[in-house]
Short mmCIF file of C-alpha atoms in Angstrom, two decimals:
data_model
loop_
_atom_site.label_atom_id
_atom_site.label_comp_id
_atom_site.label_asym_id
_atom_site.label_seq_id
_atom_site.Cartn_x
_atom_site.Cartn_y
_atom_site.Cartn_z
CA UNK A 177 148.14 130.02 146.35
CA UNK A 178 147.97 128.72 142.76
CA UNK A 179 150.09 125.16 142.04
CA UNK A 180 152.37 127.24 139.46
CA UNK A 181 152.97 129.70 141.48
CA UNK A 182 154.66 127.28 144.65
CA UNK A 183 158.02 125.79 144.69
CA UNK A 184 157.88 122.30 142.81
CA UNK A 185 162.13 122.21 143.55
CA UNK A 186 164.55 123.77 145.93
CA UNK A 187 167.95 122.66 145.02
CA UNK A 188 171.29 122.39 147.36
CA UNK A 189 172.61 124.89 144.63
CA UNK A 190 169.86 127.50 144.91
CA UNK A 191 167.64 127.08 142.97
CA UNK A 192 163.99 127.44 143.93
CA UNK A 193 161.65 126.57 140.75
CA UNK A 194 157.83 126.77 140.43
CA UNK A 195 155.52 124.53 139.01
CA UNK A 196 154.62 126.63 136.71
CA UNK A 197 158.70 127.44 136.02
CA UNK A 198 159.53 123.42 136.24
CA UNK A 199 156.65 123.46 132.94
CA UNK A 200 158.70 126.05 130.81
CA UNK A 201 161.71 123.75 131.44
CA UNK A 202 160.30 120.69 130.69
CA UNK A 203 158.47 121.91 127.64
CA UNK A 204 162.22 123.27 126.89
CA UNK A 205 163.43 120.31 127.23
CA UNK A 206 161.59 118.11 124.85
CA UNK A 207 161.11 120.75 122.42
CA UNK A 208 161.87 119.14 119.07
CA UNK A 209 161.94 115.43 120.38
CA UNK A 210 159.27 113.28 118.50
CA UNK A 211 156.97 111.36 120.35
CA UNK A 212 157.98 107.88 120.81
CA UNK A 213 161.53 108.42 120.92
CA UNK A 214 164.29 106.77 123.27
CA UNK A 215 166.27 108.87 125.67
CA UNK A 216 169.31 107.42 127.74
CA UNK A 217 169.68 109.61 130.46
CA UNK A 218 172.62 109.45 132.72
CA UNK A 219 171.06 110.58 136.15
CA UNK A 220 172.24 112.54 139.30
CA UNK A 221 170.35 114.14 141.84
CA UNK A 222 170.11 117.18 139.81
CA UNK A 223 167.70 119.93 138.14
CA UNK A 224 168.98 118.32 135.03
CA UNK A 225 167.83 115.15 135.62
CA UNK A 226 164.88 115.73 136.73
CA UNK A 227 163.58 118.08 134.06
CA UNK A 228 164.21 115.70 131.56
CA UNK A 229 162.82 112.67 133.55
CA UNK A 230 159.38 114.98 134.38
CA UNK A 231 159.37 116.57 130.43
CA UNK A 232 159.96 112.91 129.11
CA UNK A 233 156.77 111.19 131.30
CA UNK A 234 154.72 114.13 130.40
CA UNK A 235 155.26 114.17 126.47
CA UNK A 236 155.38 110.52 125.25
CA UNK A 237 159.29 110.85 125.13
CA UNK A 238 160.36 107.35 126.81
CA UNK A 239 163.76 107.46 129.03
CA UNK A 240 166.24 104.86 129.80
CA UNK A 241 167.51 105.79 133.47
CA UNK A 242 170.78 104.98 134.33
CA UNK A 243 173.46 106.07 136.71
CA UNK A 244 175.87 108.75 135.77
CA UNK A 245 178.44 107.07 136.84
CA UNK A 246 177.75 104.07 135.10
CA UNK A 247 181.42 102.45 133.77
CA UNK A 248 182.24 102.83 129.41
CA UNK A 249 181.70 99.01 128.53
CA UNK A 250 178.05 99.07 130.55
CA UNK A 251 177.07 102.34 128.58
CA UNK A 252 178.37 100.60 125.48
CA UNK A 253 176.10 97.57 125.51
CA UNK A 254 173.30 99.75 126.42
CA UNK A 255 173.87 101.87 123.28
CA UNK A 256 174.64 98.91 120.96
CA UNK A 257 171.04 96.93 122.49
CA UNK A 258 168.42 99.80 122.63
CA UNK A 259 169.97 102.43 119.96
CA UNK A 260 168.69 105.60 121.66
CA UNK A 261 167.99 108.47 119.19
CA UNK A 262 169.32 110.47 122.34
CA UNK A 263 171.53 111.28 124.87
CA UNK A 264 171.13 113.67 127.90
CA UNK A 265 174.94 113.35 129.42
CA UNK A 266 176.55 115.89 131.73
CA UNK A 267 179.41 118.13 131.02
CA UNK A 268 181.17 117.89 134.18
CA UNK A 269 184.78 116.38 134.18
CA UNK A 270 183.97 114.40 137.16
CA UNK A 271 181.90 112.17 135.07
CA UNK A 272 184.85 110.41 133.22
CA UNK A 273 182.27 107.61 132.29
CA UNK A 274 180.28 110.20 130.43
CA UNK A 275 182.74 111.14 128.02
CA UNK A 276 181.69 107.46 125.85
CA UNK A 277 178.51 109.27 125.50
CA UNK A 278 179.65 112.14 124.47
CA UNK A 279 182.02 110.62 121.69
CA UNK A 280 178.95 108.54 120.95
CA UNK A 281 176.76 111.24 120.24
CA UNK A 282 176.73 114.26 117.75
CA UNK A 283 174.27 117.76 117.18
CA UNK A 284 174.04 119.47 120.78
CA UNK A 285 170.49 120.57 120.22
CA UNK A 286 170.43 121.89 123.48
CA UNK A 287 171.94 122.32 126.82
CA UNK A 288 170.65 123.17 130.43
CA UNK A 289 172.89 124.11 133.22
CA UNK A 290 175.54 121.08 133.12
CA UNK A 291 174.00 119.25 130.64
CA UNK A 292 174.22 118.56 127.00
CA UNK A 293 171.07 116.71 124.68
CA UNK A 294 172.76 115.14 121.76
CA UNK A 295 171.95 113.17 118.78
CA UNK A 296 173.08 110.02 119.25
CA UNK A 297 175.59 108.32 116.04
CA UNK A 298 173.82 104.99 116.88
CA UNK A 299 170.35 105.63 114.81
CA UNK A 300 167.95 102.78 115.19
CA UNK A 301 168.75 100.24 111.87
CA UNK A 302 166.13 99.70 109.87
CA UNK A 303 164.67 96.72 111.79
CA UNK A 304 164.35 98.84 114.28
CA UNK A 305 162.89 101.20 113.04
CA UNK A 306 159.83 99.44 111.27
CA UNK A 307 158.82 98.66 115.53
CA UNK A 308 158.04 101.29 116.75
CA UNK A 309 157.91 101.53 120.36
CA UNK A 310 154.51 100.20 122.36
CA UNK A 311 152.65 102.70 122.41
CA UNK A 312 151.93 102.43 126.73
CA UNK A 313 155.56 102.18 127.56
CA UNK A 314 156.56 105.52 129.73
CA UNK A 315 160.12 103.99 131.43
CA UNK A 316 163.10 101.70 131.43
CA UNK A 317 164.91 100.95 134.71
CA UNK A 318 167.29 98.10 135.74
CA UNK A 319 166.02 95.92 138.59
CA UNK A 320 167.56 97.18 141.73
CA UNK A 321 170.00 99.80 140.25
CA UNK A 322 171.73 96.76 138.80
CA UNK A 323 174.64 97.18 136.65
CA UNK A 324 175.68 94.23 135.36
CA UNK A 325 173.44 93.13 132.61
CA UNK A 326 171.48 95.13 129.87
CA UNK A 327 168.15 93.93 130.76
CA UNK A 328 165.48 96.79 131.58
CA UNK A 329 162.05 97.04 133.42
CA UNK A 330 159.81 97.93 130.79
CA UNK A 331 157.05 99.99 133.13
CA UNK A 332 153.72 101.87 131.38
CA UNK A 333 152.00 104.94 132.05
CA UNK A 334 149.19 103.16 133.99
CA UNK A 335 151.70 101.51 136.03
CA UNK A 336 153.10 104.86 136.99
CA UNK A 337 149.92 106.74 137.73
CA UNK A 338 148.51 103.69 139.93
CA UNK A 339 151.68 103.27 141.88
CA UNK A 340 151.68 107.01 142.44
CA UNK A 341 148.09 107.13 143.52
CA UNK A 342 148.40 104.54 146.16
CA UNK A 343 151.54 105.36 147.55
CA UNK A 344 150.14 109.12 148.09
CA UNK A 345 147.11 107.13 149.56
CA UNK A 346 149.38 105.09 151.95
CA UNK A 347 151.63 107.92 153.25
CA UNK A 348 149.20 110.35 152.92
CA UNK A 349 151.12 112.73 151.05
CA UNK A 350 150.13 116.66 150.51
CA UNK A 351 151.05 119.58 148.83
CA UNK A 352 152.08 120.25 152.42
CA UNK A 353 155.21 117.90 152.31
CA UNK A 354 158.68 119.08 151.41
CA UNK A 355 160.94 115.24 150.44
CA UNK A 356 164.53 115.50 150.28
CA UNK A 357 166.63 113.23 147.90
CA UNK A 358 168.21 110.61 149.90
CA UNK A 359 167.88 107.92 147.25
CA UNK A 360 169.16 107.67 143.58
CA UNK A 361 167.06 109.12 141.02
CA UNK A 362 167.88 106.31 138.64
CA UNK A 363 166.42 103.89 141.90
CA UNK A 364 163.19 103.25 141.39
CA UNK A 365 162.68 104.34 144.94
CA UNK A 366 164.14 107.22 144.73
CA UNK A 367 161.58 107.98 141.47
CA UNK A 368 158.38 107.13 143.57
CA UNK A 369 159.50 109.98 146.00
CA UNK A 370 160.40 113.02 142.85
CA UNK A 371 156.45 110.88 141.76
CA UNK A 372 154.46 111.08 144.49
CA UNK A 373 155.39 114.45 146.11
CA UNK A 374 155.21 116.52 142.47
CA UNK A 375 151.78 114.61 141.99
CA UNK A 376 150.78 115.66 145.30
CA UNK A 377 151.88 119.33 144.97
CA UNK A 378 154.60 119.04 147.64
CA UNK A 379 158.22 119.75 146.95
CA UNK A 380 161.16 117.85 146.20
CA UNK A 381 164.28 118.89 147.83
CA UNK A 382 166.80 117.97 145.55
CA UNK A 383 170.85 117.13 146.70
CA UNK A 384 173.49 115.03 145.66
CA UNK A 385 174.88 115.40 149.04
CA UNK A 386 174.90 112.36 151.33
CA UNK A 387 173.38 111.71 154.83
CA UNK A 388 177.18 111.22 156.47
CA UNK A 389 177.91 115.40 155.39
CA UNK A 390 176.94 117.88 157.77
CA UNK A 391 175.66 119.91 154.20
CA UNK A 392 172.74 117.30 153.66
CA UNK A 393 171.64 118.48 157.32
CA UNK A 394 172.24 122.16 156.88
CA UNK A 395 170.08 122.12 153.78
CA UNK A 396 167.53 119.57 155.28
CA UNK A 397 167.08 122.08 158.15
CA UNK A 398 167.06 125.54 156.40
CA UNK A 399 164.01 124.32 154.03
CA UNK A 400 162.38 122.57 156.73
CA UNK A 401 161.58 119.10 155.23
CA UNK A 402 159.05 116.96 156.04
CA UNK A 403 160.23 112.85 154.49
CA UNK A 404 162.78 111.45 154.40
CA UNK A 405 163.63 107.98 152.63
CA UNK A 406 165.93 105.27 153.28
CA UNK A 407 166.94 101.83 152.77
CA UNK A 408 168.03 99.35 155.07
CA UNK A 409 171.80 100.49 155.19
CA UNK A 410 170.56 104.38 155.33
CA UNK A 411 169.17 104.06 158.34
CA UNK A 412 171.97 101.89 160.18
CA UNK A 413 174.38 105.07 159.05
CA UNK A 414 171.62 106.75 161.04
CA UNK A 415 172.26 104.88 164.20
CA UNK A 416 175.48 104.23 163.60
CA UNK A 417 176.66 107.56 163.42
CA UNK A 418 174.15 108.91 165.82
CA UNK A 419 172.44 111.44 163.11
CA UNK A 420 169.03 111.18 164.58
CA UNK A 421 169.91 114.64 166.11
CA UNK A 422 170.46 116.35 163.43
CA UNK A 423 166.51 115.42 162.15
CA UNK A 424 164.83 118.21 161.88
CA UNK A 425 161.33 119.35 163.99
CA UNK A 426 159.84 119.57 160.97
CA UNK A 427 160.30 116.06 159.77
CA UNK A 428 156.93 113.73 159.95
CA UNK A 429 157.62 111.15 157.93
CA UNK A 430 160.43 108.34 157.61
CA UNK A 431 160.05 105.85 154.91
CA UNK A 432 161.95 102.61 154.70
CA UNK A 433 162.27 99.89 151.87
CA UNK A 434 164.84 98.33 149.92
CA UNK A 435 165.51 95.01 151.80
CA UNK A 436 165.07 93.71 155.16
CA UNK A 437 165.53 95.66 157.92
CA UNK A 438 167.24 93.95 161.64
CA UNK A 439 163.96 93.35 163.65
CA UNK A 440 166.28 95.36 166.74
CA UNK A 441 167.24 98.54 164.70
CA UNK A 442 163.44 98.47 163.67
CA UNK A 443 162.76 98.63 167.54
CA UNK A 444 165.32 101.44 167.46
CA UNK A 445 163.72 103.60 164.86
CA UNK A 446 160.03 103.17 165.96
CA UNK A 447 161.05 103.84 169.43
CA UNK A 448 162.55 107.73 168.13
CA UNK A 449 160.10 107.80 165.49
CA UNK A 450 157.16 107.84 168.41
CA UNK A 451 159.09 110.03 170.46
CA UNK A 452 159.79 112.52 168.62
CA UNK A 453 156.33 112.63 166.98
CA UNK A 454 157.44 110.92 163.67
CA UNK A 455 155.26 108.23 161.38
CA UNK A 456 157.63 105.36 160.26
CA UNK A 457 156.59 103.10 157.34
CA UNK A 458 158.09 100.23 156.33
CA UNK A 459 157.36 99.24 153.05
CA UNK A 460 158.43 96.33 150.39
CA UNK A 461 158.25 96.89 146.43
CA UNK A 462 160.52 95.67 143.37
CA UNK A 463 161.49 97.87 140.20
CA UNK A 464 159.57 95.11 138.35
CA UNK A 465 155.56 96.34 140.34
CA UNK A 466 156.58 100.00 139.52
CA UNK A 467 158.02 100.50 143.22
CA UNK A 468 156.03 99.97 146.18
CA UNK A 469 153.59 96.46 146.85
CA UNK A 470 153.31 96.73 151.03
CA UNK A 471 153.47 99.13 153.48
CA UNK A 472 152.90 99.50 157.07
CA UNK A 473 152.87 102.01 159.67
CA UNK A 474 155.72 100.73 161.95
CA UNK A 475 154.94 100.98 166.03
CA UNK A 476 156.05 98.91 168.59
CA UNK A 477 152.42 97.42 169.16
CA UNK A 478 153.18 96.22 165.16
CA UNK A 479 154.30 93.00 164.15
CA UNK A 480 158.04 93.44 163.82
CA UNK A 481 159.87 91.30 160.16
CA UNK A 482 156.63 92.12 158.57
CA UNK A 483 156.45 94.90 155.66
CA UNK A 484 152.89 95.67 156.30
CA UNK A 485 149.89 94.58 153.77
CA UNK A 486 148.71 95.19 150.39
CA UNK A 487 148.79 99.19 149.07
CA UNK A 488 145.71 100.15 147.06
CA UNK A 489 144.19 97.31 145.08
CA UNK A 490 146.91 95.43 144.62
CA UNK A 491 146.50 91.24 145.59
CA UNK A 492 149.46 89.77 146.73
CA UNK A 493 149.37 85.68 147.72
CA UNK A 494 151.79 82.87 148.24
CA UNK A 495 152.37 80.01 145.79
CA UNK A 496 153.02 76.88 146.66
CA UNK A 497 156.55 76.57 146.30
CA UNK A 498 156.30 79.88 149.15
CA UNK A 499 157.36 82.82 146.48
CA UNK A 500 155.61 85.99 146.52
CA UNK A 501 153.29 86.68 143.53
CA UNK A 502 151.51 90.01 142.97
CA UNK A 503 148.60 90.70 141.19
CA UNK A 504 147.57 94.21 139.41
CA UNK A 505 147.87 97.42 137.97
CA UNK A 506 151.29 98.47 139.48
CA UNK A 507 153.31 95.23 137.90
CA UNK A 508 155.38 96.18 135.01
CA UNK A 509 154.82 95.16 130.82
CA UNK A 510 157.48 92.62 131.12
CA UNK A 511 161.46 92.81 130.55
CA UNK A 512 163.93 94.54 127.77
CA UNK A 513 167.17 92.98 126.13
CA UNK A 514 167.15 95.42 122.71
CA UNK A 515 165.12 97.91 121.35
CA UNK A 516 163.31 95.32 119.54
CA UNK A 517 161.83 93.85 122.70
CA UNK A 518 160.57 97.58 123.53
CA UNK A 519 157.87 96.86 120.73
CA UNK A 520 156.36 94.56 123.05
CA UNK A 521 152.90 95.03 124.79
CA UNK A 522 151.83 93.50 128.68
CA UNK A 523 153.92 89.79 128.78
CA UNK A 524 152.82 89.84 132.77
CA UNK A 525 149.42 90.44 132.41
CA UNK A 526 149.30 92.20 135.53
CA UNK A 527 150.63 89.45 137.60
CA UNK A 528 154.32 89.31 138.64
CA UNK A 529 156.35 86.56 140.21
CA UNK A 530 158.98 88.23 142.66
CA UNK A 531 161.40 85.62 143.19
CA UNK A 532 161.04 86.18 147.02
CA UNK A 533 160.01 83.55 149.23
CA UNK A 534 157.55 84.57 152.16
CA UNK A 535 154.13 84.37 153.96
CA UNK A 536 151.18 86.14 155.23
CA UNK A 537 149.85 85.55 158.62
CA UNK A 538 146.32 85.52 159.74
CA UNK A 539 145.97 89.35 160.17
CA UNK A 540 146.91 89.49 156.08
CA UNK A 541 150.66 90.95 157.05
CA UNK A 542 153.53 89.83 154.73
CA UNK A 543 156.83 89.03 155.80
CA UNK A 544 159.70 88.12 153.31
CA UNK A 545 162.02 85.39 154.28
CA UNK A 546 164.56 85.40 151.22
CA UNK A 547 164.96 84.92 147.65
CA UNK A 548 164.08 81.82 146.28
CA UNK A 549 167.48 81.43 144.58
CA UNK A 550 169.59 81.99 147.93
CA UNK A 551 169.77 78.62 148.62
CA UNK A 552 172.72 76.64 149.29
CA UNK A 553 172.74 72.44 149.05
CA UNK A 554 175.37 70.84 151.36
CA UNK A 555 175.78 67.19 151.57
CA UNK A 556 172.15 66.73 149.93
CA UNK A 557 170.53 69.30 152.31
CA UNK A 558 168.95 72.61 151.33
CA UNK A 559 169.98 75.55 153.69
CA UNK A 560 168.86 79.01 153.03
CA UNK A 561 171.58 81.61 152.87
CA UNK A 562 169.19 84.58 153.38
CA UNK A 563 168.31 82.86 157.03
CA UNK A 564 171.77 82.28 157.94
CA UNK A 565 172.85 85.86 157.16
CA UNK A 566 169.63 86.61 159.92
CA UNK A 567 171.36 83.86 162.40
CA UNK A 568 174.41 85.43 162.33
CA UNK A 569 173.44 89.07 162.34
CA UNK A 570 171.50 87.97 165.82
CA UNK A 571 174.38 86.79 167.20
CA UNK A 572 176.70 89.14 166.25
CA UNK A 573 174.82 92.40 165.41
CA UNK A 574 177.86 94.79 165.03
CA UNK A 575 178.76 92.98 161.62
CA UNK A 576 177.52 92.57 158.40
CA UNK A 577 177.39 89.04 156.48
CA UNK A 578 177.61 88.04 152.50
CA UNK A 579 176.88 84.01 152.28
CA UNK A 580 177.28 82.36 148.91
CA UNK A 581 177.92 78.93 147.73
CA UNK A 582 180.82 77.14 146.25
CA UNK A 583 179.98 73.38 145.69
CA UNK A 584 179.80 71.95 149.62
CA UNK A 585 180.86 74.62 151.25
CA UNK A 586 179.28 78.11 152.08
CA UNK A 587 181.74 81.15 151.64
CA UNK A 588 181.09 84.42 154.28
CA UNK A 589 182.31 87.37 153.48
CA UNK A 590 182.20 89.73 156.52
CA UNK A 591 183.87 92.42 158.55
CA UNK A 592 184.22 90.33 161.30
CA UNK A 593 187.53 89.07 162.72
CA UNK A 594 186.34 86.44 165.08
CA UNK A 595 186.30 84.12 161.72
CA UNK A 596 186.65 80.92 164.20
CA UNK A 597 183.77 82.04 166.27
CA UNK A 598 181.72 82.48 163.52
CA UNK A 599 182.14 79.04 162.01
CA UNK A 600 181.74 77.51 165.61
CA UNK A 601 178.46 78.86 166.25
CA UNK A 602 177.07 78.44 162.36
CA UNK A 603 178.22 74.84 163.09
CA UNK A 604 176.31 74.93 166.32
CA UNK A 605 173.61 76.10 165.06
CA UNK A 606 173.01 73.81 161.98
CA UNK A 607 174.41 70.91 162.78
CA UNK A 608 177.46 70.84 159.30
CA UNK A 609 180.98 70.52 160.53
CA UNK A 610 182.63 73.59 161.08
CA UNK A 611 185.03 73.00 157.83
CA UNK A 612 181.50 73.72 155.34
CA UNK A 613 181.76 77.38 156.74
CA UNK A 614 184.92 79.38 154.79
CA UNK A 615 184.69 83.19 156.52
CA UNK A 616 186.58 85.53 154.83
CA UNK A 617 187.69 88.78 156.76
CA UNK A 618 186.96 92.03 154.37
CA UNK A 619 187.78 95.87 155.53
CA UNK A 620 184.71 97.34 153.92
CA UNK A 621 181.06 95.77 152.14
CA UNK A 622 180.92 96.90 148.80
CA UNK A 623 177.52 98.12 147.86
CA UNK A 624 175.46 99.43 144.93
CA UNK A 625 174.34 103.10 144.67
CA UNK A 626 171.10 102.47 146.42
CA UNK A 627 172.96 101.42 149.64
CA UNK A 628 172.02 97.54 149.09
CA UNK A 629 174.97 94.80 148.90
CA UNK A 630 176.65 93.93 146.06
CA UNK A 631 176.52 90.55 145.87
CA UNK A 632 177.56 90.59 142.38
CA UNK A 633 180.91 91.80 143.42
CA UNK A 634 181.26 89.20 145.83
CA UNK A 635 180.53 86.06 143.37
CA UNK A 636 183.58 87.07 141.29
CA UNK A 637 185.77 86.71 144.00
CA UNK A 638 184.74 83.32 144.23
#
């Protein structure tokens, strides 16, 4: 069968759009956008969002990818910083934060299903203006679905196409596979899969729905998908909640990244990934090298903790002071504040520092211990808050632990109600009097979009 004529999207709504169908819509889409211009796009796992995100890569039209349920005063810096000649906002009443943008901008010049393209009222001043943007950047994305600061990943074409290539390389993705949308599409993640399955020919089934409703199943079943992608949290839902039955036969391929995942629920997975006749990958990237750096096929004969080796050509070595640092193609242009910054050409130089502290052992697997900020100084002695948050979830695995520090003393914010046991064995176990641990009882972990903490949240309770 021709590419046009398969299904590039099957949709939880119906829809079932060729390639040669998802073209028309694309080339709908950007009709009457010049080249060069600056899109904010306020993303859901939709049809919408994904025709403009494909029709803006493939025409020169750069997009600024952001949640749609992004609050007012974020959406107002962003507009204020990077002047976007454009907005791509939906019309749905649920998204109360849209309605800023839709004050904001002016001129519907055109509108697909539940969403509007409008001129935005913020037109680039004229300092803007006289930079244009550089003429290799393809994408803005905050770091880690962040939404607390205006700063963007500034990523190019090249660092697109390689990350795609190598990923497809590493999974060994066909036209064969059918992904569903587990992850944000605004998640740089969740953009590798919609990437690497369209390059490939495959299809992308696309739902806002989410792993805990019985619909997500239903829909992953009747169109018979073959990956699925999760981070670190998706897949303790999965045990938690026993959904591993409700996988379909079809399924072939579970990807995981997105943080560390507990050494015993990696046992877990590999041990029903193997039975059931399923390849598990565990992988480690950042927004800042495109998406994915290391991957590994995940058995129980594999080192457990490590996130495999190297994808494609990339290098990646320890400094050192122990943090991560990658060398090549994938690793973004540099960072964004304001649209002036977008000007900008390659400040990494194909070499990114990732802030996470690690090593590689003799067979040339990485494992990532922590960030090199996450670290606490008591008395005059360092402690590393990533490693106790691995101590305690050891010792008490049915929990889940935020550490930060407040002067001499380390605050935990858990679920946990044994807070005396917990600042017992910490005590035990690193030799600080018990009173250095403060454990704070919460009912629920607040977490980001793409299912990782929110540790944000947690510092302004301090």
């Amino acid at each position: 069968m021709n590419k046009k004529d398969k299904y590039a999207v099957i949709t939880d709504k119906g829809l079932k759009i060729t390639y040669d169908e998802l073209e028309k819509l694309e080339a709908a889409f950007v009709h009457g956008i010049r080249k060069g211009s600056l899109i904010l796009i306020l993303c859901g796992n939709n049809i919408e969002t994904l025709t403009a995100y494909t029709g803006c890569l493939k025409n020169g039209i750069v997009p600024i990818m952001v949640s749609a349920d992004t609050n007012g005063e974020r959406l107002a810096e962003l507009m204020e910083n990077y002047r976007p000649e454009y907005l791509w906002v939906p019309q749905k009443p649920e998204y109360k934060t849209a309605d800023y943008l839709r004050q904001a901008g002016r001129n519907r010049v055109y509108r697909y299903g539940s969403y509007s393209l409008l001129k935005s009222w913020f037109h680039p001043s004229e300092e803007f203006t006289e930079k244009s943007l550089y003429k290799d950047l393809a994408l803005l994305l905050s770091t880690s679905g962040s939404t607390g600061s205006s700063k963007l990943v500034r990523l190019s074409k090249d660092n697109i196409r390689t990350n795609t290539l190598d990923i497809i390389e590493s999974l060994k993705i066909s036209e064969n596979d059918r992904a569903v949308t587990t992850l944000p599409l605004h998640y740089t993640y969740g953009l590798s899969v919609v990437n690497t399955h369209l390059y490939s020919g495959g299809v992308i089934l696309l739902t806002e729905e989410k792993i805990i409703s019985n619909d997500f199943w239903e829909f992953f079943n009747e169109h018979k998908g073959t990956s699925f992608a999760g981070v670190p949290y998706t897949y303790e839902m999965l045990e938690k909640l026993k959904l591993y039955k409700k996988m379909p036969d079809s399924l072939k391929t579970m990807t995981q990244a997105g943080g560390r995942l507990d050494v015993e629920l990696q046992k877990k997975i590999c041990a029903c990934a193997e039975q059931k006749g399923i390849d598990f990958y565990v992988m480690y990237g950042q927004t800042e090298a495109t998406a994915r750096i290391a991957c590994m096929k995940s058995t129980l004969e594999q080192p457990m903790g490590s996130v495999g080796r190297p994808i494609g050509t990339e290098e990646v070595y320890i400094s050192e002071e122990g943090e991560v640092l990658v060398k090549g193609k994938n690793v973004s242009l540099g960072y964004a504040v304001n649209r002036l910054d977008l000007s900008k050409g390659d400040e990494n130089r194909s070499l990114l520092h990732t802030g996470d502290k690690g090593y590689i052992d003799g067979k040339g697997y990485l494992y990532i211990c922590g960030r090199m900020d996450r670290t606490a100084k008591i008395y005059g002695n360092r402690i590393s808050l990533d490693e106790l948050e691995i101590i305690l979830a050891r010792e008490f695995p049915a929990y889940t632990f935020i550490s930060l520090s407040d002067g001499d003393k380390i605050i935990i914010f858990s679920d946990v109600r044994e807070k005396d046991e917990i600042s017992e064995y910490l005590s035990g176990q690193t030799g600080f009097s018990r009173i250095v641990f403060q454990v704070v009882s919460v009912c629920d972990i607040a977490r980001k979009e793409n299912g990782k903490i929110d540790y944000k949240y947690y510092k302004e309770l301090l």
